[in-house]
């Protein structure tokens, strides 16, 4: 069974810092990996999707990398802003089925 | 392009009552998912539809939960009777292709069972 772990569970940084969120998964046989953002009381917003054949994806200040062989992904946020404060969820689309397996998320607070 | 629509946004019920949630996926998306998200956890799949057929319902508590997707578009998720532990956010998502495409999520329905 696919297990997804996110570290750290919570992170607080001052505005302007670059930061890295980590995601690890136990079964490397995946179709893709997706990073989401969730604001309090809201649904999930898709940030980046990395196919299993890709190494990284970029969107604006966000860069996500994927190392399938080691079962790891990172989400890099450059020049953080208070508006980036949210919970970031990593999810894997596994070989064993098509539903996403989610981590518990990293709660990010960017202080002015 | 309109996103995934869900209603209601919030629902409060007493235990043992019944409740239903509605989802309208993005137009043209053949795959529809219902997830349950308990506070502090990541979403967990309840059921997955491909068009109007069930692909995976292995984690759906079938003694109390049911779901249908008539005509391969809208879907409803029902709980009867509700238990305290059903308090959660119920998220609907859709995708063009289950294996390779992004999943897009609706705003969710927050259920509180008293």
XYZ file of C-alpha atoms in Angstrom, chain B:
114
model
C -13.967 26.998 -17.941
C -16.230 26.319 -14.966
C -14.723 24.320 -12.134
C -16.114 21.462 -10.099
C -19.312 22.514 -8.351
C -20.519 21.110 -5.036
C -23.488 21.745 -2.816
C -24.289 22.375 -0.092
C -21.146 24.021 1.257
C -22.023 23.334 4.873
C -24.348 20.895 6.601
C -25.072 20.240 10.263
C -27.135 17.192 11.223
C -27.865 15.032 14.236
C -26.409 11.519 14.406
C -28.592 8.867 12.788
C -30.028 11.413 10.336
C -29.379 11.152 6.606
C -27.630 13.638 4.328
C -26.844 13.961 0.635
C -24.166 15.854 -1.237
C -24.165 16.836 -4.893
C -21.289 17.261 -7.350
C -21.126 18.538 -10.919
C -17.707 17.843 -12.504
C -15.897 19.858 -15.142
C -17.583 19.401 -18.506
C -16.118 16.491 -20.435
C -14.340 14.894 -17.468
C -15.138 11.208 -17.506
C -13.628 10.389 -14.117
C -15.213 11.558 -10.876
C -13.964 10.996 -7.327
C -15.397 11.491 -3.853
C -12.850 12.013 -1.081
C -13.314 12.367 2.671
C -10.986 14.746 4.524
C -10.943 14.555 8.306
C -9.445 17.540 10.122
C -5.639 17.431 10.054
C -5.494 14.616 7.502
C -5.070 14.377 3.769
C -8.124 13.447 1.690
C -8.979 9.753 1.453
C -10.763 8.244 -1.530
C -14.297 6.985 -0.924
C -15.355 6.124 -4.463
C -14.197 6.591 -8.054
C -16.441 6.599 -11.145
C -15.425 6.233 -14.775
C -18.392 7.634 -16.686
C -21.302 6.077 -14.765
C -19.480 2.913 -13.673
C -17.741 2.351 -10.348
C -13.969 1.822 -10.619
C -13.074 1.672 -6.922
C -15.294 1.740 -3.849
C -13.109 -0.382 -1.603
C -12.933 2.286 1.134
C -16.598 3.259 1.045
C -18.458 2.169 4.220
C -21.230 0.539 2.237
C -23.442 -0.125 5.243
C -24.111 3.609 5.489
C -22.631 5.364 2.433
C -23.924 5.181 -1.115
C -23.099 7.065 -4.288
C -24.361 7.226 -7.815
C -23.474 8.980 -11.025
C -26.457 8.987 -13.311
C -25.803 9.574 -17.023
C -22.081 9.863 -16.326
C -22.221 13.530 -15.295
C -23.550 14.689 -11.902
C -23.032 12.588 -8.816
C -24.613 12.330 -5.388
C -23.102 10.904 -2.203
C -25.452 9.869 0.586
C -24.899 8.948 4.218
C -27.642 7.103 6.091
C -27.532 6.961 9.070
C -24.761 9.418 9.948
C -22.340 8.819 12.804
C -20.267 11.309 14.776
C -17.089 10.103 13.045
C -18.526 11.117 9.647
C -17.830 14.754 10.506
C -15.421 15.791 7.771
C -15.095 17.715 4.531
C -16.372 15.793 1.513
C -14.483 16.721 -1.632
C -15.463 15.957 -5.183
C -12.835 15.899 -7.924
C -12.772 15.172 -11.638
C -10.196 14.430 -14.317
C -10.084 13.746 -18.043
C -8.023 10.579 -17.660
C -7.407 8.838 -14.348
C -3.837 7.779 -15.032
C -2.153 10.840 -16.441
C -4.264 13.931 -16.003
C -4.628 16.400 -13.186
C -7.440 16.043 -10.721
C -9.438 19.213 -10.119
C -11.267 19.640 -6.843
C -14.460 21.368 -5.861
C -14.791 23.601 -2.760
C -16.051 20.715 -0.629
C -18.968 20.204 1.738
C -18.195 20.546 5.426
C -20.361 18.096 7.397
C -20.807 18.341 11.152
C -22.613 15.480 12.894
C -23.829 16.312 16.418
